Coordinates of C-alpha atoms in Angstrom, one line a residue:
M1 CA 152.0 -192.4 -135.4
R2 CA 153.9 -189.7 -137.4
L3 CA 153.8 -191.9 -140.5
L4 CA 150.1 -192.6 -140.0
V5 CA 149.2 -188.9 -139.7
A6 CA 151.4 -188.1 -142.7
L7 CA 149.6 -190.7 -144.8
L8 CA 146.2 -189.4 -143.8
L9 CA 147.0 -185.8 -144.5
A10 CA 149.4 -185.9 -147.4
P11 CA 146.7 -185.8 -150.1
L12 CA 145.1 -182.9 -148.2
A13 CA 148.2 -180.9 -148.1
L14 CA 148.4 -180.7 -151.8
T15 CA 145.1 -178.8 -152.0
G16 CA 145.6 -176.5 -149.0
Q17 CA 141.9 -176.6 -148.2
A18 CA 139.3 -179.0 -149.5
D19 CA 135.8 -180.3 -148.9
G20 CA 134.8 -183.9 -149.1
V21 CA 137.8 -185.4 -147.3
S22 CA 137.1 -189.1 -146.6
I23 CA 137.5 -190.3 -143.1
P24 CA 139.6 -193.5 -142.8
N25 CA 137.9 -196.7 -141.8
Q26 CA 134.5 -195.1 -141.6
P27 CA 131.2 -196.2 -143.3
P28 CA 129.9 -194.2 -146.2
A29 CA 128.7 -190.8 -145.0
A30 CA 125.0 -190.1 -144.6
P31 CA 123.7 -187.1 -146.6
A32 CA 125.0 -184.0 -144.9
P33 CA 122.3 -181.7 -143.4
Q34 CA 121.8 -178.4 -145.2
Y35 CA 122.8 -175.2 -143.3
R36 CA 122.1 -171.6 -144.0
P37 CA 125.2 -169.5 -144.7
E38 CA 124.8 -167.8 -141.3
D39 CA 124.9 -171.2 -139.6
L40 CA 128.3 -172.1 -140.9
C41 CA 131.3 -171.9 -138.6
S42 CA 135.0 -171.0 -138.8
V43 CA 138.1 -172.3 -136.9
E44 CA 141.3 -170.3 -136.6
G45 CA 144.6 -170.9 -134.8
Q46 CA 148.3 -171.2 -134.9
V47 CA 150.9 -174.1 -134.9
V48 CA 154.0 -173.3 -132.9
N49 CA 157.3 -174.9 -131.9
S50 CA 156.8 -176.3 -128.4
E51 CA 160.3 -175.3 -127.4
T52 CA 160.8 -171.9 -128.9
G53 CA 157.3 -170.7 -129.4
G54 CA 158.1 -169.8 -133.0
P55 CA 155.7 -170.5 -135.8
V56 CA 155.6 -173.8 -137.7
N57 CA 154.8 -173.3 -141.3
K58 CA 153.5 -175.8 -143.9
A59 CA 151.9 -178.0 -141.2
S60 CA 149.1 -180.1 -142.6
L61 CA 145.8 -179.8 -140.7
A62 CA 142.5 -181.6 -140.9
L63 CA 139.1 -181.5 -139.2
F64 CA 137.7 -185.0 -139.1
P65 CA 134.0 -185.1 -138.0
M66 CA 133.3 -187.5 -135.1
A67 CA 130.1 -188.5 -136.9
N68 CA 129.5 -189.1 -140.6
G69 CA 130.2 -186.2 -142.8
A70 CA 132.9 -184.4 -144.8
G71 CA 136.2 -183.4 -143.4
R72 CA 138.2 -180.2 -144.1
A73 CA 141.9 -179.6 -144.7
A74 CA 144.3 -176.7 -144.4
L75 CA 148.0 -175.6 -144.3
S76 CA 149.6 -173.3 -141.8
D77 CA 151.3 -170.2 -143.4
A78 CA 154.6 -168.6 -142.7
S79 CA 153.4 -167.3 -139.3
G80 CA 152.1 -170.7 -138.4
R81 CA 148.4 -169.6 -138.7
F82 CA 145.6 -171.6 -140.2
A83 CA 141.9 -171.2 -140.9
F84 CA 139.0 -173.3 -141.7
Q85 CA 136.0 -171.4 -143.2
N86 CA 132.4 -172.4 -143.9
V87 CA 132.5 -175.4 -141.5
S88 CA 129.3 -177.2 -140.7
P89 CA 128.3 -177.3 -137.0
G90 CA 129.3 -180.5 -135.2
T91 CA 132.0 -182.2 -133.3
Y92 CA 135.4 -182.6 -134.9
R93 CA 138.9 -184.0 -134.1
M94 CA 141.6 -181.7 -135.2
M95 CA 144.7 -183.5 -136.5
F96 CA 147.9 -182.0 -137.7
S97 CA 151.3 -183.2 -139.0
R98 CA 154.6 -181.7 -140.0
S99 CA 157.8 -183.4 -141.1
G100 CA 160.4 -183.1 -138.4
Y101 CA 157.9 -182.6 -135.6
R102 CA 156.0 -184.9 -133.2
T103 CA 152.5 -183.7 -133.0
A104 CA 150.7 -186.5 -130.9
G105 CA 151.3 -189.9 -129.5
T106 CA 148.0 -191.5 -130.6
V107 CA 145.0 -190.3 -132.6
N108 CA 143.1 -189.8 -129.3
D109 CA 145.7 -187.2 -128.3
F110 CA 144.5 -184.8 -130.9
P111 CA 142.0 -182.2 -129.6
I112 CA 138.3 -182.4 -130.1
I113 CA 136.4 -179.2 -131.1
S114 CA 132.7 -178.8 -130.9
L115 CA 131.1 -176.1 -133.0
E116 CA 127.6 -174.6 -132.5
R117 CA 125.7 -172.9 -135.3
G118 CA 127.4 -169.8 -136.5
Q119 CA 130.3 -170.2 -134.0
K120 CA 133.7 -168.5 -134.8
Q121 CA 136.3 -170.5 -132.9
T122 CA 139.6 -168.6 -132.6
G123 CA 142.8 -168.7 -130.6
I124 CA 143.5 -172.4 -131.0
L125 CA 147.2 -173.1 -130.2
L126 CA 148.8 -176.3 -131.4
R127 CA 152.2 -177.2 -130.1
A128 CA 154.6 -179.4 -132.2
T129 CA 157.7 -180.8 -130.6
P130 CA 160.8 -180.7 -132.9
L131 CA 162.4 -184.1 -133.4
G132 CA 166.0 -185.0 -133.2
I133 CA 168.8 -186.5 -135.4
V134 CA 171.5 -189.0 -134.4
A135 CA 174.4 -189.8 -136.8
G136 CA 177.8 -191.4 -136.7
R137 CA 180.0 -194.1 -138.2
V138 CA 180.7 -197.8 -137.6
L139 CA 184.4 -198.8 -137.7
D140 CA 186.2 -202.1 -137.3
G141 CA 189.2 -203.0 -135.1
D142 CA 191.5 -201.4 -137.7
G143 CA 189.6 -198.2 -137.8
D144 CA 188.2 -198.9 -141.3
P145 CA 184.5 -198.2 -142.1
V146 CA 182.1 -201.1 -141.9
A147 CA 179.6 -201.1 -144.8
H148 CA 176.1 -202.6 -144.6
A149 CA 176.4 -202.8 -140.8
P150 CA 173.1 -203.0 -138.9
V151 CA 172.8 -200.2 -136.4
Q152 CA 170.1 -199.9 -133.8
L153 CA 168.6 -197.1 -131.7
S154 CA 167.2 -198.5 -128.5
R155 CA 165.5 -197.1 -125.4
F156 CA 164.2 -198.5 -122.1
Q157 CA 160.5 -199.1 -122.1
Y158 CA 158.1 -200.8 -119.7
V159 CA 156.2 -203.9 -120.7
Q160 CA 153.8 -205.3 -118.1
G161 CA 155.6 -203.2 -115.5
R162 CA 159.1 -204.6 -116.5
K163 CA 161.8 -202.4 -117.7
Q164 CA 163.2 -203.6 -121.1
L165 CA 165.5 -202.4 -123.7
T166 CA 163.5 -202.2 -126.9
R167 CA 164.3 -201.1 -130.4
A168 CA 163.2 -197.6 -131.4
D169 CA 164.6 -197.5 -134.9
S170 CA 167.2 -199.3 -137.1
A171 CA 169.5 -198.3 -139.9
T172 CA 172.2 -199.7 -142.2
T173 CA 175.6 -198.0 -142.8
N174 CA 176.6 -196.9 -146.3
D175 CA 180.0 -197.6 -148.0
L176 CA 181.7 -195.0 -145.7
G177 CA 180.3 -196.7 -142.6
E178 CA 177.9 -193.8 -142.0
Y179 CA 174.4 -194.1 -140.4
R180 CA 171.8 -191.5 -139.6
F181 CA 168.6 -191.6 -137.5
F182 CA 166.1 -188.8 -138.1
D183 CA 162.7 -187.8 -136.6
V184 CA 163.9 -189.1 -133.2
D185 CA 161.5 -188.5 -130.3
P186 CA 163.1 -186.6 -127.4
G187 CA 164.5 -189.0 -124.7
K188 CA 167.5 -191.1 -123.7
Y189 CA 168.8 -193.7 -126.1
L190 CA 171.5 -196.3 -126.6
V191 CA 173.1 -196.9 -130.0
S192 CA 174.5 -200.3 -130.9
A193 CA 176.0 -201.9 -134.0
T194 CA 177.6 -205.1 -135.3
A195 CA 179.3 -206.0 -138.5
S196 CA 177.2 -207.4 -141.3
R197 CA 177.5 -211.0 -142.5
M198 CA 176.4 -209.8 -145.9
L199 CA 179.0 -209.5 -148.7
Q200 CA 178.1 -207.6 -151.9
I201 CA 179.8 -208.7 -155.1
S202 CA 179.7 -206.4 -158.1
T203 CA 180.4 -207.7 -161.6
R204 CA 180.2 -206.6 -165.3
T205 CA 179.9 -208.8 -168.3
G206 CA 182.2 -207.9 -171.2
D207 CA 181.9 -204.2 -172.3
S208 CA 178.6 -203.8 -170.6
T209 CA 178.1 -200.6 -168.6
T210 CA 175.5 -202.4 -166.4
T211 CA 176.8 -203.4 -163.0
N212 CA 175.4 -206.6 -161.5
R213 CA 175.3 -206.8 -157.7
A214 CA 174.6 -209.8 -155.6
M215 CA 174.5 -210.3 -151.8
F216 CA 175.9 -213.3 -150.0
V217 CA 175.9 -214.5 -146.4
V218 CA 179.5 -214.9 -145.2
D219 CA 180.5 -217.5 -142.6
P220 CA 183.0 -215.6 -140.4
G221 CA 184.9 -218.9 -139.9
G222 CA 187.0 -219.7 -136.8
D223 CA 185.6 -219.0 -133.4
E224 CA 185.4 -215.2 -133.4
D225 CA 182.9 -212.7 -134.8
Y226 CA 181.9 -209.1 -134.3
A227 CA 179.6 -208.7 -131.3
V228 CA 176.8 -206.3 -130.7
T229 CA 178.7 -203.2 -129.5
F230 CA 177.1 -200.3 -127.7
Y231 CA 178.4 -196.7 -127.9
P232 CA 181.0 -195.8 -127.0
G233 CA 182.5 -199.3 -127.0
T234 CA 181.0 -201.9 -124.7
R235 CA 179.1 -205.2 -125.1
D236 CA 177.1 -204.5 -121.9
P237 CA 174.1 -202.2 -122.3
A238 CA 174.3 -201.4 -118.5
T239 CA 177.6 -199.7 -119.0
A240 CA 176.8 -198.0 -122.4
A241 CA 176.5 -194.3 -122.7
R242 CA 172.9 -192.9 -122.9
I243 CA 172.5 -190.3 -125.5
D244 CA 170.0 -187.6 -124.3
I245 CA 168.1 -186.3 -127.4
A246 CA 166.7 -182.9 -126.6
P247 CA 163.8 -181.6 -128.8
G248 CA 165.3 -180.6 -132.2
A249 CA 168.8 -181.8 -131.2
Q250 CA 171.2 -182.9 -134.0
I251 CA 173.8 -185.1 -132.4
Q252 CA 176.7 -186.1 -134.6
N253 CA 179.9 -188.3 -134.4
I254 CA 178.3 -191.1 -132.3
N255 CA 181.0 -193.4 -133.7
I256 CA 181.1 -197.1 -132.7
G257 CA 184.2 -199.4 -132.9
V258 CA 182.7 -202.8 -133.1
L259 CA 184.4 -205.4 -130.9
K260 CA 185.2 -209.0 -131.7
T261 CA 184.5 -211.8 -129.3
R262 CA 184.5 -215.5 -129.1
T263 CA 181.5 -217.3 -130.7
V264 CA 180.1 -220.6 -129.7
S265 CA 177.8 -223.4 -130.9
V266 CA 174.3 -224.2 -129.5
R267 CA 173.2 -227.8 -129.9
G268 CA 170.1 -229.5 -128.7
R269 CA 167.1 -231.7 -129.5
I270 CA 163.5 -231.1 -129.9
G271 CA 161.6 -233.9 -128.1
N272 CA 158.7 -235.9 -129.4
P273 CA 158.9 -235.1 -133.2
A274 CA 156.1 -237.0 -135.0
L275 CA 156.2 -238.5 -138.5
G276 CA 155.2 -235.9 -141.0
E277 CA 155.9 -232.9 -138.8
R278 CA 158.0 -230.1 -140.1
L279 CA 160.3 -228.6 -137.4
S280 CA 162.2 -225.3 -137.5
V281 CA 164.3 -223.6 -134.8
T282 CA 165.0 -219.9 -134.5
L283 CA 167.4 -218.2 -132.0
A284 CA 166.7 -214.5 -131.5
P285 CA 168.0 -211.9 -129.1
R286 CA 165.6 -211.3 -126.2
N287 CA 163.7 -208.0 -125.8
S288 CA 165.0 -206.5 -129.0
Q289 CA 168.4 -205.8 -127.4
A290 CA 170.3 -206.5 -130.6
P291 CA 169.8 -205.9 -134.3
G292 CA 167.5 -208.4 -136.0
A293 CA 170.5 -209.5 -138.2
L294 CA 171.5 -211.7 -135.2
T295 CA 168.4 -213.8 -135.5
R296 CA 169.5 -217.3 -136.5
G297 CA 167.7 -220.3 -137.9
A298 CA 168.7 -223.9 -137.9
T299 CA 167.6 -227.1 -139.7
V300 CA 166.2 -229.9 -137.6
D301 CA 166.9 -233.5 -138.6
R302 CA 164.2 -236.2 -138.4
L303 CA 165.3 -237.1 -134.9
G304 CA 164.8 -233.5 -133.7
N305 CA 168.5 -232.6 -133.5
F306 CA 169.7 -229.1 -134.3
E307 CA 172.9 -227.0 -134.2
L308 CA 173.5 -223.3 -134.4
T309 CA 177.1 -222.1 -135.0
N310 CA 178.9 -218.8 -134.6
V311 CA 176.5 -217.6 -131.8
L312 CA 177.6 -214.5 -130.0
P313 CA 177.3 -214.2 -126.2
G314 CA 174.0 -212.7 -125.1
S315 CA 170.4 -213.4 -123.9
Y316 CA 168.3 -215.3 -126.4
V317 CA 165.0 -217.0 -126.9
L318 CA 165.0 -220.3 -128.7
T319 CA 161.7 -221.0 -130.5
A320 CA 160.8 -224.3 -132.0
T321 CA 157.9 -224.4 -134.5
I322 CA 156.1 -227.6 -135.6
S323 CA 153.7 -227.7 -138.5
Q324 CA 151.8 -230.5 -140.3
P325 CA 149.9 -230.3 -143.5
G326 CA 146.4 -229.2 -143.0
K327 CA 146.9 -228.5 -139.3
P328 CA 147.7 -225.2 -137.4
A329 CA 151.4 -224.7 -136.5
Y330 CA 152.4 -224.5 -132.8
Q331 CA 155.4 -223.5 -130.9
A332 CA 157.5 -223.9 -127.7
R333 CA 160.4 -221.8 -126.5
E334 CA 163.3 -221.8 -124.1
F335 CA 165.3 -218.9 -122.8
L336 CA 169.1 -219.2 -123.1
E337 CA 172.0 -217.3 -121.6
V338 CA 175.0 -217.8 -124.0
G339 CA 178.5 -217.1 -122.7
T340 CA 181.9 -218.0 -124.1
S341 CA 181.5 -221.8 -124.0
N342 CA 179.5 -224.1 -126.2
V343 CA 176.0 -224.8 -125.1
D344 CA 175.1 -228.5 -125.4
G345 CA 172.2 -230.6 -124.5
V346 CA 169.5 -227.9 -125.0
G347 CA 166.3 -230.0 -125.1
F348 CA 162.6 -229.3 -124.6
P349 CA 159.6 -231.3 -125.7
I350 CA 156.9 -229.7 -127.7
S351 CA 153.6 -230.8 -126.3
P352 CA 150.6 -230.7 -128.7
P353 CA 148.8 -227.4 -128.5
T354 CA 145.5 -227.1 -126.7
E355 CA 142.4 -225.0 -127.5
V356 CA 140.7 -222.5 -125.3
R357 CA 136.9 -222.2 -125.5
G358 CA 135.0 -219.5 -123.8
R359 CA 132.0 -217.2 -123.7
I360 CA 131.4 -213.6 -123.0
R361 CA 128.6 -212.7 -120.6
V362 CA 127.2 -209.2 -120.1
E363 CA 125.8 -208.1 -116.7
G364 CA 122.5 -206.3 -116.9
Q365 CA 120.4 -205.6 -120.0
Y366 CA 123.1 -204.0 -122.1
A367 CA 122.9 -205.1 -125.8
L368 CA 126.6 -205.7 -126.6
V369 CA 127.4 -206.5 -130.3
F370 CA 129.6 -209.6 -129.8
S371 CA 130.7 -209.7 -133.4
N372 CA 132.7 -206.4 -132.9
L373 CA 134.9 -208.0 -130.3
R374 CA 138.1 -210.1 -130.5
V375 CA 139.7 -212.2 -127.8
S376 CA 143.5 -212.8 -127.7
L377 CA 146.1 -214.3 -125.5
A378 CA 149.2 -212.2 -124.8
L379 CA 152.3 -213.7 -123.2
R380 CA 152.7 -212.6 -119.6
D381 CA 156.4 -211.8 -120.1
G382 CA 155.7 -209.5 -123.0
D383 CA 157.6 -211.5 -125.6
T384 CA 156.1 -210.3 -128.9
S385 CA 158.3 -212.6 -131.0
F386 CA 156.2 -215.6 -130.0
G387 CA 153.1 -216.3 -132.1
A388 CA 150.0 -214.6 -130.8
T389 CA 146.7 -216.4 -130.4
N390 CA 143.5 -214.7 -131.2
G391 CA 140.0 -215.4 -132.3
K392 CA 136.7 -213.8 -133.4
V393 CA 133.7 -213.7 -131.1
N394 CA 130.5 -215.3 -132.4
D395 CA 127.2 -213.6 -132.4
D396 CA 126.2 -215.6 -129.3
G397 CA 129.3 -214.5 -127.3
S398 CA 131.2 -217.8 -127.7
F399 CA 134.7 -218.0 -129.0
L400 CA 137.4 -220.5 -129.8
L401 CA 141.2 -220.0 -129.6
E402 CA 143.2 -222.7 -131.4
S403 CA 146.8 -223.8 -131.2
V404 CA 147.4 -222.4 -127.7
S405 CA 150.9 -223.3 -126.6
L406 CA 151.6 -224.2 -123.0
E407 CA 152.5 -220.8 -121.6
R408 CA 151.1 -218.2 -119.2
Y409 CA 148.9 -215.6 -120.8
D410 CA 146.9 -212.5 -120.2
V411 CA 143.4 -212.7 -121.7
V412 CA 142.7 -209.5 -123.8
L413 CA 139.3 -208.4 -125.0
A414 CA 139.4 -205.8 -127.7
G415 CA 136.6 -203.8 -129.2
L416 CA 134.6 -202.9 -126.1
P417 CA 132.5 -199.7 -126.5
N418 CA 133.0 -196.7 -124.3
G419 CA 131.4 -197.3 -120.9
C420 CA 132.1 -201.0 -120.7
Y421 CA 134.9 -202.8 -118.9
V422 CA 136.0 -206.4 -118.2
K423 CA 134.9 -207.2 -114.7
A424 CA 136.2 -210.8 -114.4
I425 CA 137.8 -213.6 -116.4
R426 CA 137.0 -216.9 -114.8
A427 CA 138.8 -220.2 -115.5
G428 CA 137.0 -222.8 -113.4
D429 CA 136.7 -221.4 -109.9
A430 CA 139.5 -218.9 -110.3
D431 CA 139.4 -215.3 -111.5
V432 CA 142.4 -214.9 -113.8
L433 CA 141.8 -211.3 -114.8
A434 CA 144.9 -210.0 -112.8
A435 CA 146.8 -213.3 -112.2
G436 CA 146.8 -214.5 -115.9
L437 CA 145.7 -217.7 -117.5
D438 CA 148.2 -220.5 -116.7
R439 CA 148.4 -223.1 -119.5
T440 CA 151.7 -224.6 -118.6
G441 CA 150.0 -227.7 -117.2
G442 CA 148.0 -228.2 -120.3
V443 CA 144.7 -227.9 -118.5
G444 CA 141.7 -227.4 -120.8
G445 CA 138.2 -226.2 -119.9
Q446 CA 136.2 -223.1 -120.7
I447 CA 136.8 -219.5 -119.6
E448 CA 134.1 -216.9 -119.0
I449 CA 134.7 -213.2 -119.6
V450 CA 132.3 -211.0 -117.7
V451 CA 131.6 -207.6 -119.1
N452 CA 130.0 -204.8 -117.1
P453 CA 128.4 -201.8 -118.9
H454 CA 129.0 -199.4 -116.0
A455 CA 132.6 -198.5 -116.2
G456 CA 134.0 -195.5 -114.3
Q457 CA 135.1 -192.3 -115.9
I458 CA 137.4 -189.5 -114.7
S459 CA 137.5 -186.1 -116.3
G460 CA 139.1 -182.9 -115.2
A461 CA 141.4 -180.0 -115.9
I462 CA 145.2 -179.6 -115.6
R463 CA 146.8 -176.3 -114.7
N464 CA 150.4 -175.2 -114.9
P465 CA 151.3 -174.2 -111.3
R466 CA 154.0 -171.8 -112.4
T467 CA 151.8 -169.7 -114.7
D468 CA 148.4 -170.6 -113.2
Q469 CA 147.2 -171.2 -116.8
P470 CA 145.7 -174.3 -118.4
A471 CA 148.4 -177.0 -119.1
G472 CA 147.5 -177.8 -122.6
G473 CA 149.3 -180.9 -123.9
A474 CA 150.0 -182.2 -120.4
A475 CA 150.3 -186.0 -120.1
V476 CA 147.8 -187.6 -117.7
A477 CA 148.3 -191.1 -116.3
L478 CA 145.9 -193.3 -114.3
I479 CA 148.0 -195.7 -112.1
P480 CA 146.3 -198.6 -110.2
Q481 CA 147.3 -198.9 -106.6
E482 CA 146.3 -202.6 -106.0
K483 CA 149.5 -204.7 -106.1
G484 CA 148.0 -207.3 -108.4
R485 CA 147.2 -204.7 -111.0
R486 CA 150.4 -202.7 -111.0
E487 CA 152.0 -205.2 -113.4
R488 CA 149.0 -205.2 -115.9
D489 CA 149.1 -202.5 -118.5
T490 CA 145.3 -203.0 -119.1
F491 CA 144.6 -201.3 -115.8
Y492 CA 146.6 -198.2 -116.7
Q493 CA 145.2 -195.3 -118.8
T494 CA 146.7 -192.3 -120.3
A495 CA 145.4 -189.1 -122.0
T496 CA 146.7 -185.8 -123.3
A497 CA 145.1 -182.6 -122.1
D498 CA 143.5 -180.4 -124.8
Q499 CA 144.3 -176.7 -125.3
A500 CA 142.1 -175.8 -122.3
G501 CA 143.9 -178.3 -120.1
R502 CA 140.9 -180.7 -120.2
F503 CA 141.1 -184.5 -120.3
I504 CA 138.9 -187.5 -120.0
L505 CA 139.6 -191.2 -119.1
R506 CA 136.9 -193.7 -119.9
G507 CA 136.3 -197.4 -119.4
I508 CA 137.9 -197.6 -115.9
S509 CA 137.5 -200.7 -113.9
P510 CA 136.4 -200.1 -110.3
G511 CA 139.3 -199.9 -107.9
E512 CA 141.9 -197.7 -106.2
Y513 CA 144.0 -195.3 -108.4
K514 CA 146.2 -192.3 -108.4
V515 CA 146.0 -189.7 -111.2
F516 CA 149.2 -187.9 -112.2
A517 CA 149.8 -185.1 -114.8
W518 CA 153.2 -184.2 -116.3
E519 CA 154.1 -181.2 -118.4
Q520 CA 156.1 -183.7 -120.4
I521 CA 156.9 -187.4 -119.8
E522 CA 159.4 -189.8 -121.1
A523 CA 157.8 -192.0 -123.8
G524 CA 157.6 -195.7 -123.4
G525 CA 155.3 -196.1 -120.4
A526 CA 157.7 -194.6 -117.8
Y527 CA 154.7 -194.1 -115.5
M528 CA 154.6 -197.9 -115.1
D529 CA 158.0 -197.9 -113.4
P530 CA 157.6 -197.4 -109.6
E531 CA 161.1 -195.8 -109.5
F532 CA 160.0 -193.2 -112.0
V533 CA 156.9 -192.4 -110.0
K534 CA 158.4 -192.5 -106.5
P535 CA 159.9 -189.0 -106.4
V536 CA 156.6 -187.4 -107.3
E537 CA 154.3 -189.9 -105.4
D538 CA 152.8 -187.0 -103.4
K539 CA 151.8 -185.2 -106.6
G540 CA 149.3 -187.9 -107.5
L541 CA 145.6 -187.5 -106.6
P542 CA 144.1 -190.6 -105.0
V543 CA 140.7 -191.6 -106.6
T544 CA 138.4 -194.5 -105.7
I545 CA 136.3 -195.7 -108.6
R546 CA 133.1 -197.6 -108.2
E547 CA 130.7 -198.9 -110.9
G548 CA 129.4 -195.9 -112.8
D549 CA 131.4 -193.3 -111.0
K550 CA 132.3 -190.2 -113.0
P551 CA 134.3 -187.8 -110.8
E552 CA 135.6 -184.5 -111.9
I553 CA 139.1 -183.6 -110.6
Q554 CA 141.6 -180.7 -110.8
L555 CA 145.4 -181.4 -111.0
N556 CA 148.6 -179.4 -111.2
A557 CA 151.1 -180.5 -113.8
I558 CA 154.4 -181.8 -112.6
P559 CA 157.1 -179.7 -114.2
R560 CA 159.3 -181.3 -116.9

């Protein structure tokens, strides 16, 4: 998100303040209405450090109109103050960005400002959270620096209600074995590294002053290789030290001595290869627990046999891909736990893929534009390395998903307008909205997605109980209470309170919920973890939503 905002605002920052700023991904603007000078508005405020309250200078700010029209841009001064003058009346989203600070999680977290004719809006306070730095060195068993070593910054996140270690950032060491992560969001992280299999050879020809460099993949040989090692020196992420990055912290000397361990071979056979098919096999660490450099590929002979050598112990997903000229590729996968012994006899057939046909039906007289929608299938276990399946919706609401592998999926409908929700997803006589679409048996048939235009909505205000003032910037989470929905992220919603502590949650499916608000919450969907929520369960406000309900609520923010 920081990069996106920077890209949007970088050209604006060069001019300080400008008219005619284009709005990304918007249709050409209609002619702007003409206003008298006394009808024009102004917006003034300040950008401050969320931790110290001190000013943040040189922040890039922009007012993006919610409807067609020209945007405005500005920079904060040495006191963190900014001003937009001669602004046309209307509703705007105020976005801002500053290198070294986190300003929002998503575009929707930025505040919305509505300006009436001649209004002078003052006192807007924007809080930017300073980001952190983590640095250190990677050393081998002799204490020598490891150059070109892949290093990974990881944190625990929640995917479909399951806690997983996922990659937050990656880096490569320099010739001194040094690495550095910058612009790190506050939170708790693990740092891991392994030695690179890449060797750089530098040569010169004759008296030439030009150095030629080439990279080669090195076979470690023997039956040992450097394993993924977590700081301060363990192969097990469960026993690794968590590094707590406070806002603006600069943590140095996170040095990792990479460990050697026994490597093994993985051998197997892909069943049912057909003449003319091209097969490939990839072995990758599960859930991004290890640097991508450990992803391995293998050739498959015409009988379907394959072998991967020098495989380190760990949890892996083995993916086989089959392709034929002029036909869609399809995949199958197996999960492997690799220890210190060779793994033989890995075998799994790849059944031909199926297709999923379906149709979207709208309840009532609502005129839904089907061509704006997309249907996709997401793996129930959250494995994003496996090929996604998606398709466009036709004007009549029908759709076709091709090359669907035999897995269990969640059906996802994207592009619904505000006020609509998915009421049911039917496969035969079963509603698979919460349970998921099970294709492991290869059963075909059509599915029906039922859309209702009367979604629920929750709006309200958050207060800081210690100061009895609006809790601007508080994180709001809507958590489903039905057991079947607790593991589906599509039933959760989040929002960030504006400067007045106001928030709104739209497109809510009818059901039982609790609404929570935190002054600050750990990133990565921590609200989906029952253990995270349990200590503050009594702080959540129970809300029952029926079709079309739009309750207004008041909440106290849970202190950080």
